[in-house]
mmCIF file of C-alpha atoms and ligand atoms in Angstrom:
data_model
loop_
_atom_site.group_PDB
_atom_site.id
_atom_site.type_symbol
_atom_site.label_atom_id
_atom_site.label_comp_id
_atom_site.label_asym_id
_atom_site.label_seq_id
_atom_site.Cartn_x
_atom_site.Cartn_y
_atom_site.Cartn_z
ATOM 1 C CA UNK Q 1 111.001 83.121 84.945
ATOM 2 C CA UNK Q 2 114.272 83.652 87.220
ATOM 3 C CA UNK Q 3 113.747 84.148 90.741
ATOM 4 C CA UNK Q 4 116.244 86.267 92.572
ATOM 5 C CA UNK Q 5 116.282 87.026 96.186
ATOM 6 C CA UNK Q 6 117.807 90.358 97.601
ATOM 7 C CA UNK Q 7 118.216 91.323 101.194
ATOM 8 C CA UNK Q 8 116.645 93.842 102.855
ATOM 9 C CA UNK Q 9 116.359 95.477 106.180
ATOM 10 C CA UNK Q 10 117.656 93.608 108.937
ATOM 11 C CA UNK Q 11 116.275 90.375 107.841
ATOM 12 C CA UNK Q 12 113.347 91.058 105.199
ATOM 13 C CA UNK Q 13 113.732 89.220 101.589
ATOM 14 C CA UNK Q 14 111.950 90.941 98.437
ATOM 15 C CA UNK Q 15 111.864 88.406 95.090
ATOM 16 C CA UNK Q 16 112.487 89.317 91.833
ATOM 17 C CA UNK Q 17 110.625 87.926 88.945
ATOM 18 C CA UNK Q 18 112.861 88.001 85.702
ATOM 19 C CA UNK Q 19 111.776 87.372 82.174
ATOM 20 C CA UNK Q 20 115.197 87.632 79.826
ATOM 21 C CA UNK Q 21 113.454 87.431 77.213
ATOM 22 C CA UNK Q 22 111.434 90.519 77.198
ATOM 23 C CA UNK Q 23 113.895 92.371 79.404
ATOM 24 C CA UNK Q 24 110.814 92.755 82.054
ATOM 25 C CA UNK Q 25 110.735 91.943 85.627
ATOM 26 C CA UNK Q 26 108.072 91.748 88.825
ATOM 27 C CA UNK Q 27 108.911 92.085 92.602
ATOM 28 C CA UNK Q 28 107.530 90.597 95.409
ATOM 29 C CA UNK Q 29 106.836 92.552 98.656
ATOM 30 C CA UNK Q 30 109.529 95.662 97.930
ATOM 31 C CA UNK Q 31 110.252 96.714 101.718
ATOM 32 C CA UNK Q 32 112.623 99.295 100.162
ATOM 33 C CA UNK Q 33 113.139 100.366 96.588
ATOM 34 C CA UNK Q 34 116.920 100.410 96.667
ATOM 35 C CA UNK Q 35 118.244 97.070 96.337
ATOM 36 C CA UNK Q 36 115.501 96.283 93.586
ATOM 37 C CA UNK Q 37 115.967 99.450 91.780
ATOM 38 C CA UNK Q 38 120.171 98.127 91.568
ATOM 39 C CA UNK Q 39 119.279 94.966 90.297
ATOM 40 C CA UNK Q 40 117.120 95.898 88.234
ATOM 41 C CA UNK Q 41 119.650 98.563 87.064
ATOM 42 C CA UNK Q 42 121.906 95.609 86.650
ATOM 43 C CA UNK Q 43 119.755 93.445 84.788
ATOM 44 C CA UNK Q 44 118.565 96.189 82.172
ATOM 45 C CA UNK Q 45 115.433 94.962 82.799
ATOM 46 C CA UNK Q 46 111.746 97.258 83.642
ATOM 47 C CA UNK Q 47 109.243 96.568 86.089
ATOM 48 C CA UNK Q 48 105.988 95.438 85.157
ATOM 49 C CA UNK Q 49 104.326 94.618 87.939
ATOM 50 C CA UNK Q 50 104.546 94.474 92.157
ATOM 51 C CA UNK Q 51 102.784 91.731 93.706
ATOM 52 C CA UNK Q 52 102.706 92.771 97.211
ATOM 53 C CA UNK Q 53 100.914 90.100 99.866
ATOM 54 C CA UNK Q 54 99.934 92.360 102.342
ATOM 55 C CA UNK Q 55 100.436 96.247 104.080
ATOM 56 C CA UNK Q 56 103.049 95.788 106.329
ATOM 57 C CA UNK Q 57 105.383 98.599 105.412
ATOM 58 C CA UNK Q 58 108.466 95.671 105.516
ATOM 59 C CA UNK Q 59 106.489 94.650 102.798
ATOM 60 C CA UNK Q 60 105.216 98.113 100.820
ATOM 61 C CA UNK Q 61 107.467 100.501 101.937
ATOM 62 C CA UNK Q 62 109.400 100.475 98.413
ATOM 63 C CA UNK Q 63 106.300 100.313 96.273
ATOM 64 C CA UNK Q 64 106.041 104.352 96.290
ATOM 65 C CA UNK Q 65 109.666 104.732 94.937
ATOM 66 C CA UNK Q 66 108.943 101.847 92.448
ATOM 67 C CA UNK Q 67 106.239 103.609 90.914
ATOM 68 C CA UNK Q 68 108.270 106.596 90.120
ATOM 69 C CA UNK Q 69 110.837 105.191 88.502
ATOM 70 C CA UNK Q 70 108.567 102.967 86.472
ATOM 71 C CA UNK Q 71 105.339 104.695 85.908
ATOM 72 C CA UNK Q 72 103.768 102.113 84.188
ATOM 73 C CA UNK Q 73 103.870 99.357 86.816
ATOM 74 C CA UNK Q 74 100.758 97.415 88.284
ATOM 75 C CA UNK Q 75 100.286 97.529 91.677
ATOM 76 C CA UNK Q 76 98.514 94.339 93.022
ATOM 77 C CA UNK Q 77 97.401 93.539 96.522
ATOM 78 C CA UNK Q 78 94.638 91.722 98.514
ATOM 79 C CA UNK Q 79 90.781 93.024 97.797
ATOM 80 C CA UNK Q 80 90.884 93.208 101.739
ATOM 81 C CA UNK Q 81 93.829 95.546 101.559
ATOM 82 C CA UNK Q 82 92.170 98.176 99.686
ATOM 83 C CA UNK Q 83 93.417 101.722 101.493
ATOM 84 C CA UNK Q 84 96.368 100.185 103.239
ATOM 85 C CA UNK Q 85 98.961 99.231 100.071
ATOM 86 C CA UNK Q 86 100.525 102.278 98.872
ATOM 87 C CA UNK Q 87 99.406 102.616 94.907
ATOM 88 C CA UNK Q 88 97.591 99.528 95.334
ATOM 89 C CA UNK Q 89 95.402 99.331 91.861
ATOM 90 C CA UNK Q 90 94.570 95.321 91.301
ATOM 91 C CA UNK Q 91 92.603 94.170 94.094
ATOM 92 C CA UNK Q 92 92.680 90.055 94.178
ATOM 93 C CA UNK Q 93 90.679 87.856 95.734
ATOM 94 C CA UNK Q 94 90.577 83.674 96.310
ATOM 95 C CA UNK Q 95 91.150 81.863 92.783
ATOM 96 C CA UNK Q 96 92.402 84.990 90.893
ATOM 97 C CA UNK Q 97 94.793 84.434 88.157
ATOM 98 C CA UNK Q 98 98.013 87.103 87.379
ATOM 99 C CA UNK Q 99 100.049 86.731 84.785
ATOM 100 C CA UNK Q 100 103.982 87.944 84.590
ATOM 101 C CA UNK Q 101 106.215 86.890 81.303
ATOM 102 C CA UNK Q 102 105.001 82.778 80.567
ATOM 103 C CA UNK Q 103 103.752 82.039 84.354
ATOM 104 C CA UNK Q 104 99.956 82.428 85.967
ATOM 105 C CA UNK Q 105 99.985 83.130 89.273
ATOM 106 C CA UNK Q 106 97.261 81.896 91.197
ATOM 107 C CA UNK Q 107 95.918 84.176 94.435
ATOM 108 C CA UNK Q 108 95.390 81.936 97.434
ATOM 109 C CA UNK Q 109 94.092 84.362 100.579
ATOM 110 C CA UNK Q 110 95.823 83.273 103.247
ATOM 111 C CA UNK Q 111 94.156 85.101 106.340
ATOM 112 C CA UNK Q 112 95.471 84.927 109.790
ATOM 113 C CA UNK Q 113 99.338 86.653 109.752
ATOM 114 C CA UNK Q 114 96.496 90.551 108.559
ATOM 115 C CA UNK Q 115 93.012 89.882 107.425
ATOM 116 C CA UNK Q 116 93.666 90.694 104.292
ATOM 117 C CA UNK Q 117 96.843 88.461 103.694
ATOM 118 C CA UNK Q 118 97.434 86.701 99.881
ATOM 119 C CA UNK Q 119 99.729 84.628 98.456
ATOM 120 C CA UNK Q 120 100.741 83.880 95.154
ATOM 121 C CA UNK Q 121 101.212 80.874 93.770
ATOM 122 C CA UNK Q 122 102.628 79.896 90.500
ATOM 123 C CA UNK Q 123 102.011 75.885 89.605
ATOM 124 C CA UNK Q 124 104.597 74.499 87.400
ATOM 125 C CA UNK Q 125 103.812 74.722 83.331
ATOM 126 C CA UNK Q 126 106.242 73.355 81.507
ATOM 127 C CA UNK Q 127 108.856 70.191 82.167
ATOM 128 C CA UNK Q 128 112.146 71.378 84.155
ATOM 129 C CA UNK Q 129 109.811 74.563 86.009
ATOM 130 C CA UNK Q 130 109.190 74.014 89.386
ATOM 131 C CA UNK Q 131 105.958 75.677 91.513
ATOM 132 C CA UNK Q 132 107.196 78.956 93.054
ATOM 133 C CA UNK Q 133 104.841 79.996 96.433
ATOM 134 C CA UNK Q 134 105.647 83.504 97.303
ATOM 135 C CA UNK Q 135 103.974 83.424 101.096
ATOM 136 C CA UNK Q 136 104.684 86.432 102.980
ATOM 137 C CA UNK Q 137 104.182 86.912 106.109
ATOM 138 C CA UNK Q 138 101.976 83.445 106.126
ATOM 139 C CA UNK Q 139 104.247 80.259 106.112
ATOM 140 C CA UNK Q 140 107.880 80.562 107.226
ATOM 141 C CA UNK Q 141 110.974 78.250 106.658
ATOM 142 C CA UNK Q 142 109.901 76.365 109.933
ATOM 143 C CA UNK Q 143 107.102 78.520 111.672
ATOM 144 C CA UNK Q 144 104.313 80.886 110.286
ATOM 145 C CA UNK Q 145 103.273 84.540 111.084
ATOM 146 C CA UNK Q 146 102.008 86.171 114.422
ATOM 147 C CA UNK Q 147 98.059 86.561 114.287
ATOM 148 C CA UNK Q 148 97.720 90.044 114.183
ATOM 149 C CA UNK Q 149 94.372 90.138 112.721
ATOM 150 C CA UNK Q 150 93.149 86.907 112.054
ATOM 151 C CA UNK Q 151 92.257 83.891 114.796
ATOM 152 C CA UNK Q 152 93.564 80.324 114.592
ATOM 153 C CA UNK Q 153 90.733 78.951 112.777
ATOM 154 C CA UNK Q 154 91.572 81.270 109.874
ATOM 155 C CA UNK Q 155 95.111 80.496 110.308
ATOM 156 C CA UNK Q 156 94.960 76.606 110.030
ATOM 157 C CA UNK Q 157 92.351 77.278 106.883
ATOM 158 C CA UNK Q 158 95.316 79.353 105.464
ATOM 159 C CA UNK Q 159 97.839 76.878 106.113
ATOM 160 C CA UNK Q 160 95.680 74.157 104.990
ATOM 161 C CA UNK Q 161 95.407 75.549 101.735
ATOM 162 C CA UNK Q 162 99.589 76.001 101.012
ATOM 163 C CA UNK Q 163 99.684 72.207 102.830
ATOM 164 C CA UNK Q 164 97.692 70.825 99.683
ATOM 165 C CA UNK Q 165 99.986 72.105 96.996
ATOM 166 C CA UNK Q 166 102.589 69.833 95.858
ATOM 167 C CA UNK Q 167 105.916 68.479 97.927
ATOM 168 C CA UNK Q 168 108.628 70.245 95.352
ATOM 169 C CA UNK Q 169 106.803 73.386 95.586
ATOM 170 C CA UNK Q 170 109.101 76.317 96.321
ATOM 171 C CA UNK Q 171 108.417 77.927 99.238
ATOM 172 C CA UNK Q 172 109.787 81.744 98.953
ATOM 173 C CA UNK Q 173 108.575 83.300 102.859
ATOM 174 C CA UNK Q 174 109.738 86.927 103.680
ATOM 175 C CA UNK Q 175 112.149 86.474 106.345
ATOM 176 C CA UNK Q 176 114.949 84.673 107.594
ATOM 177 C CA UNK Q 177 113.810 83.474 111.054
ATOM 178 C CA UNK Q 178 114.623 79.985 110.025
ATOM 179 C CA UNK Q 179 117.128 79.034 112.603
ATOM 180 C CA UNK Q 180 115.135 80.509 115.227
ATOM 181 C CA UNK Q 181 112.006 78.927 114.049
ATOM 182 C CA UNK Q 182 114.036 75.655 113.996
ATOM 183 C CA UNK Q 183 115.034 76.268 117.915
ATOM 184 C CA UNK Q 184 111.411 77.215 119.118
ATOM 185 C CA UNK Q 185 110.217 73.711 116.597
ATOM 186 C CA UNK Q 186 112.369 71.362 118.398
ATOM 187 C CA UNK Q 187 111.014 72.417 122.079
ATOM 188 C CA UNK Q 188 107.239 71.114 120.920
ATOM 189 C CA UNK Q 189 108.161 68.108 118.510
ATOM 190 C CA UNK Q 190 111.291 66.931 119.929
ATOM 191 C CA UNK Q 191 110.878 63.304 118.385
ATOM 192 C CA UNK Q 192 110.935 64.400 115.404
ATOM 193 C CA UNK Q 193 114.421 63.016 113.809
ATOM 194 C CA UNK Q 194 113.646 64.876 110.376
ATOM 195 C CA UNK Q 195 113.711 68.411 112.377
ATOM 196 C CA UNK Q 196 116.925 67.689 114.518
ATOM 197 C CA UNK Q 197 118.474 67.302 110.894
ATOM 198 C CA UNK Q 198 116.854 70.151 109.435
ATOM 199 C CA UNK Q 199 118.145 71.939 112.698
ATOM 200 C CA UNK Q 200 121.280 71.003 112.247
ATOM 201 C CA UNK Q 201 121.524 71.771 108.580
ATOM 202 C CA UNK Q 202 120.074 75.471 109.310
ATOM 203 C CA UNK Q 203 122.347 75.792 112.154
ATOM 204 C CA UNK Q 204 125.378 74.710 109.472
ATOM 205 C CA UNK Q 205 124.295 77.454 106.471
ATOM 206 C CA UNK Q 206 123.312 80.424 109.002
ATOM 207 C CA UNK Q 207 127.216 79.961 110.424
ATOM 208 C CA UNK Q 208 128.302 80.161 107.043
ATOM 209 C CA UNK Q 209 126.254 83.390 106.536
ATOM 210 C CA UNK Q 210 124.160 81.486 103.830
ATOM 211 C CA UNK Q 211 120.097 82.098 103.176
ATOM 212 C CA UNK Q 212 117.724 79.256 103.965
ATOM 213 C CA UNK Q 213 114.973 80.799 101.672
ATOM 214 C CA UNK Q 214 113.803 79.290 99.387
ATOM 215 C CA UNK Q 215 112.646 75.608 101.622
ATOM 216 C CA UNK Q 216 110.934 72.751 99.571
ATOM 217 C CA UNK Q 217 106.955 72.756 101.138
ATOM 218 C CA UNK Q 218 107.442 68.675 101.254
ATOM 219 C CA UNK Q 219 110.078 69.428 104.162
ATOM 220 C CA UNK Q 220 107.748 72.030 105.832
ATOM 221 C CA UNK Q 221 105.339 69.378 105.486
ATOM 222 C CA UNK Q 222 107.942 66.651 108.105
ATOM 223 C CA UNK Q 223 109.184 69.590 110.252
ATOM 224 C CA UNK Q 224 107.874 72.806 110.684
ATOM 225 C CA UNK Q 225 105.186 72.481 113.672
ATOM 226 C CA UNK Q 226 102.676 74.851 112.277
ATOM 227 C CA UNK Q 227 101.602 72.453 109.993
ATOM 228 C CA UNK Q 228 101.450 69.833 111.909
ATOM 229 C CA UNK Q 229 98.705 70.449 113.986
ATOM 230 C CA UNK Q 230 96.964 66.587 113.226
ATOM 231 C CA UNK Q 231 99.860 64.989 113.953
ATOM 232 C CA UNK Q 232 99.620 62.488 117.240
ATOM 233 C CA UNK Q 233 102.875 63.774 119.039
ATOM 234 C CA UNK Q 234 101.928 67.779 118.779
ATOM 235 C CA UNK Q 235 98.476 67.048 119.691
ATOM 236 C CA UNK Q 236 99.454 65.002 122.425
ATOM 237 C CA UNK Q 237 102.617 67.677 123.438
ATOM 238 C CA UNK Q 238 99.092 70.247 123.502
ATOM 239 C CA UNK Q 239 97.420 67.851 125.671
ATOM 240 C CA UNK Q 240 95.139 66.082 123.223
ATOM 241 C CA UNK Q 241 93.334 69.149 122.500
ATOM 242 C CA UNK Q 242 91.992 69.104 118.454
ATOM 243 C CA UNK Q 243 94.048 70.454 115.682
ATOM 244 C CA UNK Q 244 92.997 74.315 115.950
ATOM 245 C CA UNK Q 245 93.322 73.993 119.879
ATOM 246 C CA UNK Q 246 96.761 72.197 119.074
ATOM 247 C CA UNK Q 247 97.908 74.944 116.661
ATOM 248 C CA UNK Q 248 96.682 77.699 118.935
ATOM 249 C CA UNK Q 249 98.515 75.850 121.535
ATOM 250 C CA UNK Q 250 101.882 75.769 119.387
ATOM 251 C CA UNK Q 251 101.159 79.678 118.208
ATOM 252 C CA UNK Q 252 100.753 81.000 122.232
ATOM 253 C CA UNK Q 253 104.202 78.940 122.940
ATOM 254 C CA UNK Q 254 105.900 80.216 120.122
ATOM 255 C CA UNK Q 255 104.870 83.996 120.751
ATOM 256 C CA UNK Q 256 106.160 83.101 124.326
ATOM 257 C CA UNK Q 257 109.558 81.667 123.055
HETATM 258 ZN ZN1 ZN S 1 103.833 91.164 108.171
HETATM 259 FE FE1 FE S 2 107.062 90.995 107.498
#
């Protein structure tokens, strides 16, 4: 399984899923139909199945389109979605299992960015593959989603649950906010030496015009501050509070930013 990223919108990504072999392919989160329907063009390849990880049209609006051109695609989505994902028919929950070409995805829900929020995770099956998290809205290269319809609690349980998968996990987020992210990171964890490099690094690629998607979860792990609410300097930065107080501190500062 190839994973190709195309642009979208002013700064959306959508993920292609591409099995050579069978000449079949999967998207992630079509904002538009366009740019998949030309690669997909270009890869002679036909679309089995949309995985989409929530209803925000940037992440739906091409799944209409989709399903004309390929009539037999699957349509999956979050249980909790059910009447918001255009031509939504597979309705996941927690633990859930999808399959596209040799990988198993596994659901995680991921509440907090929409109540209804999944993410899809596929764990590594073979020697040389490498875990591919497709995220959404949820975890971003260096911050994490607006609660629209979730609370803090929710969102450190969500977060939690992408923390505990491996370090060389891909992480494969829906926007490039990076550098931004980055900016807004080093105003609450300034000590943090492994985020003035990342910073700088980011600051390097986005000159150059290059993506920052996909990040490795290990460095998410060392620098993004939304998942590192337990960690002595952010708590302390959030005046001691706990680790959903400190996250809900970092979240109000970063929607202020
Ligand atoms: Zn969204
Ligand atoms: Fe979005």
């Amino acid at each position: 399984m190839q994973v190709i990223r195309l642009a979208a919108l002013s700064d959306n990504y959508i993920f292609v899923l591409h099995d050579p072999n069978q000449n079949i392919a999967a998207v992630v989160d079509p904002a538009e139909a366009k740019p998949v329907l030309q690669k997909l063009n270009e890869l002679k390849a036909s679309l089995v199945a949309i995985f989409n990880t929530h209803h925000h049209n940037d992440h739906v609006g091409g799944n209409r389109e989709l399903m004309q051109q390929f009539p037999d695609v699957t349509v999956y989505g979050g249980a909790e979605d059910k009447g918001r994902i255009p031509g939504q028919q597979v309705f996941l929950q927690q633990g859930d299992r999808v399959e596209f070409a040799q990988r198993t995805a596994e659901v995680i829900f991921v509440p907090g960015h929409t109540r209804a929020h999944i993410a899809y995770y596929f764990p590594p099956e073979n020697p040389g593959e490498t875990g591919e998290l497709f995220c959404g809205d949820t975890l971003f290269a260096g911050g994490c989603g607006r609660l629209f319809e979730g609370t803090p609690t929710q969102m450190v349980d969500s977060l939690s649950k992408l923390r505990s998968l491996p370090d060389d996990t891909r992480v494969w987020c829906a926007h490039e906010y990076t550098l931004n992210n980055l900016k807004f990171a080093l105003t609450v964890d300034a000590q943090n030496a492994d985020l003035q490099t990342r910073y700088d690094e980011v600051k390097a690629s986005r000159s150059r015009k290059e993506a920052t998607v996909p990040s490795l979860l290990g460095v998410e792990k060392h620098t993004n501050p939304f998942l590192r609410w337990d960690q002595p300097a952010l708590q302390s930065a959030a005046n001691n509070r706990d680790s959903v107080q400190t996250f809900a501190w970092i979240r109000g500062m970063k929607d202020k930013f």
